[in-house]
Amino acid sequence: MSPAVVLDSLGPLIGALRASGHTVVGPVARDGVIRLTELVPGPDDGPTAGRADEQAPGSYRLRDDGRGLVFGHAAGPDSIKRWTHPPRSELFRMRGGVVERTPVEAPKVALLGVRACDLAALAVQDRVFLGGRHPDEAYRARREALFLVAVNCAVPGGTCFCASLGTGPRVTSGHDVVLTELTGPHRFLAEPGGERGAALLAGLPSRPATAADLEAAREVSERAARRMGRRVDPDGVKERLAARRDSPVWDEIGSRCLTCANCTMVCPTCFCVTVEDGTGLADGTAVRTERWDSCFALEFTELGGAPVRSSGGARYRQWLSHKFSTWADQFGTLGCVGCGRCVTWCPAGIDLTEELERLR
Ligand code: SF4
Ligand code: SF4
């Protein structure tokens, strides 16, 4: 018998996650965007229902979906990265020559509604932070504190291209539980991804999934894959980009790029950081903080006191070539999972799927 079950609503699932000590974070419409935000018990508890998004290069709009779906939208600007590799984290404090490492905060967090592309990005992050000779123990602690309730995308965004990279839209690994939202009647197919997920589902009010439920879920993913807004052909992209180093296309892109770094901030795999030191004048305590940085920042490219990538085109080339070429040399995988966030959130509407085509 399939271990899949059918849930009538998400309330008991959220309650069980809280009862096991997790802060539950899920998709909530806020300031015109679907954010991943803590769900707080009360009259507005639970993810926002009935909102769909329209995504295009440089454009994001919410509208009513007309169906009351909980997951009738694609990924918003937040990804799992915010919890595994937070935007700012204190590393240590120093006072009177004594250094004290700051304890790592790794609260138990259940992320509800993460997508297949986000789980693929998490697997990429795992290689970056946990592979090699110097694993990042803070990342490991935060990673292990996560419980991942994924959702199979029913409505891909206009900028998504996970299907062409083989990273979605169907969730296949890296999750504790995966949901598929079904209609007629409204319900959620819930499938465990491992023992933790199975134990959670066993304690919820549910009924066993039928063959019709499983078939309906399969159709949801197939339909989403067919409706994907964009595609990238990964065959030979690594070699192609390496051979286009001197293409005039880079300067043309640079004439449009604002070097604002939005693309790297929303990207679920970008990991670059810098450190900042601050000194408290009152008590003489020095604090070192790590924060996200970007290869689009001029200062980030400084070597020996001067930038080595002074033009926007050179910085865009560095970013795109890293994602689709040199990342594979470093980590054995592409650095892009096709989530489309960098396309949607680029204020200049620069679309890497189009730029890769121009660089063929
Ligand atoms: S590509 Fe777009 S989002 Fe990225 S730095 Fe340039 S203008 Fe900003
Ligand atoms: S490069 Fe763009 S599409 Fe690829 S993973 Fe990053 S944000 Fe998503």
Short mmCIF file of C-alpha atoms and ligand atoms in Angstrom, two decimals:
data_model
loop_
_atom_site.label_atom_id
_atom_site.label_comp_id
_atom_site.label_asym_id
_atom_site.label_seq_id
_atom_site.Cartn_x
_atom_site.Cartn_y
_atom_site.Cartn_z
CA MET A 1 0.00 0.00 0.00
CA SER A 2 1.21 3.52 -0.79
CA PRO A 3 2.34 5.47 2.32
CA ALA A 4 0.59 8.52 0.87
CA VAL A 5 -2.40 9.97 2.72
CA VAL A 6 -4.99 12.64 2.00
CA LEU A 7 -5.42 15.64 4.32
CA ASP A 8 -8.55 17.78 4.25
CA SER A 9 -6.69 20.84 5.54
CA LEU A 10 -3.25 21.96 6.72
CA GLY A 11 -4.29 23.01 10.27
CA PRO A 12 -3.48 19.65 11.96
CA LEU A 13 -0.15 19.43 10.11
CA ILE A 14 0.85 22.91 11.29
CA GLY A 15 -0.33 22.09 14.82
CA ALA A 16 1.71 18.87 14.93
CA LEU A 17 4.85 20.67 13.74
CA ARG A 18 4.40 23.28 16.48
CA ALA A 19 3.78 20.56 19.06
CA SER A 20 7.15 19.01 18.13
CA GLY A 21 8.87 22.32 18.91
CA HIS A 22 9.15 23.83 15.43
CA THR A 23 8.53 27.41 14.43
CA VAL A 24 6.41 27.00 11.30
CA VAL A 25 7.25 29.24 8.35
CA GLY A 26 5.05 29.33 5.25
CA PRO A 27 3.93 31.46 2.30
CA VAL A 28 2.08 34.61 3.32
CA ALA A 29 1.00 37.52 1.10
CA ARG A 30 2.66 40.61 2.50
CA ASP A 31 3.40 43.96 0.83
CA GLY A 32 2.23 42.63 -2.52
CA VAL A 33 4.57 39.62 -2.47
CA ILE A 34 4.41 36.02 -1.27
CA ARG A 35 7.01 35.87 1.51
CA LEU A 36 8.11 32.89 3.59
CA THR A 37 7.10 34.15 7.02
CA GLU A 38 6.46 32.69 10.47
CA LEU A 39 2.87 31.49 10.77
CA VAL A 40 1.51 32.79 14.05
CA PRO A 41 -1.39 31.13 15.92
CA GLY A 42 -4.46 33.37 15.80
CA PRO A 43 -7.24 34.42 13.45
CA ASP A 44 -4.84 34.72 10.46
CA ASP A 45 -2.96 31.48 11.17
CA GLY A 46 -1.84 29.48 8.14
CA PRO A 47 -0.57 30.25 4.66
CA THR A 48 -2.42 32.82 2.54
CA ALA A 49 -4.98 31.22 0.23
CA GLY A 50 -6.40 32.46 -3.04
CA ARG A 51 -3.42 34.43 -4.36
CA ALA A 52 -1.70 33.80 -7.69
CA ASP A 53 1.39 35.54 -9.01
CA GLU A 54 2.33 36.84 -12.44
CA GLN A 55 6.07 36.83 -12.96
CA ALA A 56 8.03 38.19 -15.92
CA PRO A 57 11.49 39.74 -16.34
CA GLY A 58 11.63 42.63 -13.87
CA SER A 59 7.99 42.18 -12.87
CA TYR A 60 6.02 40.50 -10.07
CA ARG A 61 2.29 41.00 -9.45
CA LEU A 62 -0.19 39.26 -7.15
CA ARG A 63 -3.83 38.72 -8.11
CA ASP A 64 -6.77 36.65 -6.91
CA ASP A 65 -6.51 33.13 -8.24
CA GLY A 66 -10.30 32.70 -8.32
CA ARG A 67 -9.98 29.19 -6.87
CA GLY A 68 -8.88 29.69 -3.26
CA LEU A 69 -5.73 27.59 -3.65
CA VAL A 70 -3.09 27.69 -0.92
CA PHE A 71 -0.20 27.00 -3.32
CA GLY A 72 -1.59 28.55 -6.51
CA HIS A 73 1.58 30.64 -6.96
CA ALA A 74 5.21 30.00 -7.79
CA ALA A 75 8.27 30.64 -5.62
CA GLY A 76 8.54 34.14 -4.17
CA PRO A 77 11.77 36.00 -3.40
CA ASP A 78 12.60 33.95 -0.25
CA SER A 79 14.34 30.59 -0.41
CA ILE A 80 15.70 28.10 2.12
CA LYS A 81 19.00 30.01 2.02
CA ARG A 82 17.59 32.59 4.40
CA TRP A 83 17.51 29.92 7.15
CA THR A 84 20.63 27.88 6.34
CA HIS A 85 22.86 30.84 5.44
CA PRO A 86 21.23 33.94 6.96
CA PRO A 87 21.83 37.45 5.56
CA ARG A 88 23.78 38.46 8.70
CA SER A 89 25.32 36.40 11.46
CA GLU A 90 27.65 37.34 14.26
CA LEU A 91 30.88 35.31 14.32
CA PHE A 92 32.69 36.44 17.48
CA ARG A 93 33.17 39.20 20.05
CA MET A 94 36.49 40.47 21.39
CA ARG A 95 37.10 42.48 24.55
CA GLY A 96 40.38 43.12 26.30
CA GLY A 97 42.19 40.70 23.99
CA VAL A 98 39.77 37.86 24.80
CA VAL A 99 37.89 36.36 21.85
CA GLU A 100 34.53 34.69 22.44
CA ARG A 101 32.93 32.80 19.57
CA THR A 102 29.26 33.64 19.24
CA PRO A 103 27.11 30.54 19.75
CA VAL A 104 25.31 29.46 16.57
CA GLU A 105 21.56 29.99 16.67
CA ALA A 106 19.85 27.00 15.10
CA PRO A 107 16.18 27.00 16.17
CA LYS A 108 13.93 24.17 14.97
CA VAL A 109 12.14 25.55 11.92
CA ALA A 110 9.58 23.80 9.71
CA LEU A 111 9.47 25.32 6.23
CA LEU A 112 6.10 24.79 4.62
CA GLY A 113 5.69 25.09 0.85
CA VAL A 114 9.29 24.85 -0.39
CA ARG A 115 9.59 23.93 -4.07
CA ALA A 116 11.57 21.31 -5.97
CA CYS A 117 13.99 24.00 -7.20
CA ASP A 118 14.61 25.07 -3.59
CA LEU A 119 15.44 21.51 -2.55
CA ALA A 120 17.79 21.23 -5.53
CA ALA A 121 19.40 24.50 -4.40
CA LEU A 122 19.76 23.10 -0.89
CA ALA A 123 21.61 20.09 -2.30
CA VAL A 124 23.93 22.51 -4.13
CA GLN A 125 24.45 24.48 -0.90
CA ASP A 126 25.27 21.24 0.93
CA ARG A 127 28.15 20.64 -1.48
CA VAL A 128 29.37 24.22 -1.07
CA PHE A 129 29.18 24.41 2.72
CA LEU A 130 29.69 20.80 3.83
CA GLY A 131 31.94 19.39 1.10
CA GLY A 132 35.73 19.76 1.12
CA ARG A 133 38.14 19.96 4.00
CA HIS A 134 36.54 22.85 5.88
CA PRO A 135 32.84 22.20 6.43
CA ASP A 136 30.81 25.09 7.83
CA GLU A 137 29.52 23.86 11.19
CA ALA A 138 27.10 26.77 11.60
CA TYR A 139 25.48 25.84 8.29
CA ARG A 140 25.34 22.20 9.39
CA ALA A 141 23.58 23.09 12.66
CA ARG A 142 20.98 25.28 10.94
CA ARG A 143 20.47 22.71 8.19
CA GLU A 144 19.88 19.88 10.66
CA ALA A 145 17.31 21.98 12.54
CA LEU A 146 15.05 22.22 9.47
CA PHE A 147 11.95 20.14 8.78
CA LEU A 148 11.01 20.47 5.12
CA VAL A 149 7.40 20.28 3.96
CA ALA A 150 7.66 20.67 0.20
CA VAL A 151 4.92 21.21 -2.35
CA ASN A 152 4.70 20.06 -5.94
CA CYS A 153 4.25 23.18 -8.07
CA ALA A 154 0.89 23.32 -9.81
CA VAL A 155 1.32 26.75 -11.38
CA PRO A 156 4.90 27.56 -12.44
CA GLY A 157 6.00 31.17 -12.69
CA GLY A 158 6.52 32.87 -16.02
CA THR A 159 10.27 32.98 -15.37
CA CYS A 160 10.71 29.35 -14.15
CA PHE A 161 12.83 26.86 -16.10
CA CYS A 162 13.42 24.01 -13.63
CA ALA A 163 11.91 21.41 -15.97
CA SER A 164 14.67 21.99 -18.55
CA LEU A 165 17.39 21.60 -15.89
CA GLY A 166 15.82 18.47 -14.36
CA THR A 167 15.37 20.14 -10.95
CA GLY A 168 11.53 20.28 -10.89
CA PRO A 169 8.64 20.84 -10.86
CA ARG A 170 8.05 17.47 -9.14
CA VAL A 171 9.74 16.98 -5.75
CA THR A 172 11.81 13.79 -5.75
CA SER A 173 14.32 14.09 -2.89
CA GLY A 174 15.51 16.17 0.05
CA HIS A 175 12.09 16.60 1.70
CA ASP A 176 10.45 15.26 4.86
CA VAL A 177 6.93 15.52 3.45
CA VAL A 178 5.68 16.59 0.04
CA LEU A 179 2.19 17.94 -0.56
CA THR A 180 0.22 18.15 -3.78
CA GLU A 181 -2.82 20.42 -3.67
CA LEU A 182 -5.78 18.79 -5.43
CA THR A 183 -9.23 20.10 -6.30
CA GLY A 184 -12.65 18.55 -6.79
CA PRO A 185 -12.88 18.29 -3.78
CA HIS A 186 -10.14 20.49 -2.32
CA ARG A 187 -7.57 18.32 -0.51
CA PHE A 188 -3.84 17.70 -0.10
CA LEU A 189 -2.06 14.52 -1.07
CA ALA A 190 0.75 14.12 1.50
CA GLU A 191 3.67 11.77 0.86
CA PRO A 192 6.54 11.13 3.30
CA GLY A 193 10.13 11.57 2.14
CA GLY A 194 11.61 9.61 5.02
CA GLU A 195 11.02 8.34 8.56
CA ARG A 196 10.49 11.79 10.11
CA GLY A 197 7.83 12.64 7.56
CA ALA A 198 6.15 9.25 7.93
CA ALA A 199 6.01 9.65 11.73
CA LEU A 200 4.44 13.11 11.38
CA LEU A 201 1.81 11.96 8.88
CA ALA A 202 0.93 8.91 11.01
CA GLY A 203 -0.33 11.22 13.77
CA LEU A 204 -2.63 13.34 11.58
CA PRO A 205 -6.30 12.90 10.76
CA SER A 206 -6.21 11.52 7.21
CA ARG A 207 -7.40 8.81 4.86
CA PRO A 208 -5.25 6.52 2.69
CA ALA A 209 -4.61 7.90 -0.79
CA THR A 210 -6.42 6.13 -3.62
CA ALA A 211 -5.06 5.41 -7.09
CA ALA A 212 -7.18 8.34 -8.32
CA ASP A 213 -5.51 10.72 -5.84
CA LEU A 214 -2.05 9.60 -6.96
CA GLU A 215 -3.00 9.94 -10.61
CA ALA A 216 -4.40 13.44 -10.02
CA ALA A 217 -1.13 14.46 -8.34
CA ARG A 218 0.91 13.10 -11.23
CA GLU A 219 -1.19 15.14 -13.65
CA VAL A 220 -0.59 18.31 -11.59
CA SER A 221 3.19 17.96 -12.02
CA GLU A 222 2.98 17.03 -15.69
CA ARG A 223 0.77 20.02 -16.42
CA ALA A 224 3.14 22.33 -14.54
CA ALA A 225 6.14 21.03 -16.52
CA ARG A 226 4.30 21.70 -19.80
CA ARG A 227 3.44 25.26 -18.73
CA MET A 228 6.96 26.29 -17.74
CA GLY A 229 7.66 29.83 -18.96
CA ARG A 230 11.28 29.41 -20.03
CA ARG A 231 13.96 26.84 -20.75
CA VAL A 232 17.74 26.49 -20.76
CA ASP A 233 19.56 23.79 -22.68
CA PRO A 234 22.20 22.51 -20.25
CA ASP A 235 24.02 20.41 -22.87
CA GLY A 236 27.44 21.90 -23.52
CA VAL A 237 26.65 25.15 -21.67
CA LYS A 238 29.79 24.83 -19.53
CA GLU A 239 32.14 24.62 -22.52
CA ARG A 240 30.15 27.19 -24.49
CA LEU A 241 30.47 29.88 -21.84
CA ALA A 242 34.16 29.17 -21.33
CA ALA A 243 34.64 29.80 -25.07
CA ARG A 244 32.64 33.10 -25.05
CA ARG A 245 34.88 34.97 -22.68
CA ASP A 246 35.62 37.74 -25.20
CA SER A 247 32.12 38.03 -26.67
CA PRO A 248 30.81 41.62 -27.18
CA VAL A 249 27.52 40.41 -25.64
CA TRP A 250 29.00 40.90 -22.15
CA ASP A 251 29.51 44.64 -22.68
CA GLU A 252 26.01 45.00 -24.11
CA ILE A 253 24.53 43.31 -21.04
CA GLY A 254 26.75 45.53 -18.90
CA SER A 255 25.17 48.60 -20.51
CA ARG A 256 21.79 47.50 -19.06
CA CYS A 257 22.92 45.95 -15.77
CA LEU A 258 22.62 48.30 -12.79
CA THR A 259 25.03 46.14 -10.71
CA CYS A 260 22.39 46.34 -7.97
CA ALA A 261 23.08 42.74 -6.81
CA ASN A 262 19.35 41.87 -6.58
CA CYS A 263 19.98 38.71 -8.62
CA THR A 264 22.54 37.38 -6.16
CA MET A 265 20.44 38.29 -3.10
CA VAL A 266 17.41 36.29 -4.30
CA CYS A 267 19.39 33.41 -5.80
CA PRO A 268 19.02 30.29 -3.62
CA THR A 269 22.55 29.07 -4.39
CA CYS A 270 24.64 32.29 -4.28
CA PHE A 271 26.75 32.10 -1.15
CA CYS A 272 29.35 34.90 -1.21
CA VAL A 273 29.92 36.81 2.04
CA THR A 274 32.10 39.50 3.48
CA VAL A 275 32.92 40.25 7.10
CA GLU A 276 32.46 43.53 8.94
CA ASP A 277 34.08 44.58 12.21
CA GLY A 278 32.38 47.00 14.54
CA THR A 279 33.61 48.49 17.79
CA GLY A 280 31.36 49.61 20.63
CA LEU A 281 32.67 52.97 21.86
CA ALA A 282 30.98 52.54 25.24
CA ASP A 283 32.47 49.23 26.34
CA GLY A 284 35.31 48.64 23.85
CA THR A 285 33.83 45.39 22.53
CA ALA A 286 34.69 44.52 18.94
CA VAL A 287 32.21 42.39 17.00
CA ARG A 288 32.83 40.55 13.73
CA THR A 289 29.76 39.93 11.59
CA GLU A 290 29.39 37.94 8.38
CA ARG A 291 26.91 39.26 5.83
CA TRP A 292 25.86 38.40 2.28
CA ASP A 293 27.97 40.03 -0.39
CA SER A 294 27.77 39.92 -4.18
CA CYS A 295 30.11 39.56 -7.14
CA PHE A 296 28.21 42.55 -8.58
CA ALA A 297 29.66 44.86 -5.87
CA LEU A 298 32.71 46.77 -7.10
CA GLU A 299 34.50 46.38 -3.76
CA PHE A 300 33.97 42.62 -3.90
CA THR A 301 36.33 42.44 -6.89
CA GLU A 302 39.21 44.32 -5.25
CA LEU A 303 42.60 42.67 -5.37
CA GLY A 304 45.63 44.57 -4.09
CA GLY A 305 43.52 47.68 -3.52
CA ALA A 306 41.93 47.98 -6.98
CA PRO A 307 38.93 46.26 -8.62
CA VAL A 308 39.77 43.55 -11.15
CA ARG A 309 36.27 43.60 -12.68
CA SER A 310 35.55 47.31 -13.02
CA SER A 311 32.76 47.11 -15.63
CA GLY A 312 29.22 45.80 -15.15
CA GLY A 313 29.73 43.52 -18.15
CA ALA A 314 32.76 41.90 -16.54
CA ARG A 315 30.82 41.32 -13.34
CA TYR A 316 27.82 39.87 -15.16
CA ARG A 317 30.22 37.58 -17.08
CA GLN A 318 31.76 36.45 -13.78
CA TRP A 319 28.33 35.68 -12.30
CA LEU A 320 26.81 33.86 -15.28
CA SER A 321 30.02 31.98 -16.07
CA HIS A 322 30.29 30.87 -12.46
CA LYS A 323 26.68 29.63 -12.39
CA PHE A 324 26.84 27.67 -15.64
CA SER A 325 30.51 26.84 -16.10
CA THR A 326 33.15 27.19 -13.37
CA TRP A 327 30.71 26.15 -10.62
CA ALA A 328 30.72 22.70 -12.25
CA ASP A 329 34.54 22.62 -11.96
CA GLN A 330 34.34 23.57 -8.29
CA PHE A 331 31.36 21.58 -7.06
CA GLY A 332 30.52 19.04 -9.76
CA THR A 333 27.09 20.59 -10.46
CA LEU A 334 25.63 23.72 -12.06
CA GLY A 335 25.08 26.67 -9.74
CA CYS A 336 21.61 27.34 -11.18
CA VAL A 337 18.44 25.36 -10.43
CA GLY A 338 16.06 27.24 -12.73
CA CYS A 339 13.97 29.01 -10.08
CA GLY A 340 13.74 32.19 -12.19
CA ARG A 341 14.10 34.53 -9.21
CA CYS A 342 17.04 36.48 -10.69
CA VAL A 343 14.96 37.14 -13.82
CA THR A 344 11.85 38.30 -11.95
CA TRP A 345 13.70 40.49 -9.46
CA CYS A 346 16.15 42.13 -11.87
CA PRO A 347 15.01 45.78 -12.10
CA ALA A 348 16.46 45.94 -15.63
CA GLY A 349 14.59 42.78 -16.67
CA ILE A 350 17.78 40.98 -17.70
CA ASP A 351 16.82 37.39 -18.46
CA LEU A 352 19.64 34.86 -18.21
CA THR A 353 17.76 32.37 -20.40
CA GLU A 354 17.82 34.90 -23.24
CA GLU A 355 21.44 35.88 -22.59
CA LEU A 356 22.53 32.23 -22.69
CA GLU A 357 20.81 31.89 -26.06
CA ARG A 358 22.63 34.98 -27.36
CA LEU A 359 25.92 33.49 -26.15
CA ARG A 360 25.46 30.26 -28.13
S1 SF4 B 1 21.61 41.51 -13.62
FE1 SF4 B 1 19.83 42.74 -12.90
S2 SF4 B 1 19.57 42.17 -10.73
FE2 SF4 B 1 21.64 41.49 -11.35
S3 SF4 B 1 22.98 43.21 -10.79
FE3 SF4 B 1 22.40 43.54 -12.95
S4 SF4 B 1 20.56 44.89 -12.83
FE4 SF4 B 1 20.85 44.02 -10.76
S1 SF4 B 2 20.81 31.90 -11.23
FE1 SF4 B 2 18.70 32.73 -11.24
S2 SF4 B 2 17.38 31.07 -11.99
FE2 SF4 B 2 19.37 30.16 -11.41
S3 SF4 B 2 19.09 29.47 -9.27
FE3 SF4 B 2 19.95 31.55 -9.17
S4 SF4 B 2 18.14 32.91 -9.05
FE4 SF4 B 2 17.41 30.88 -9.72
#
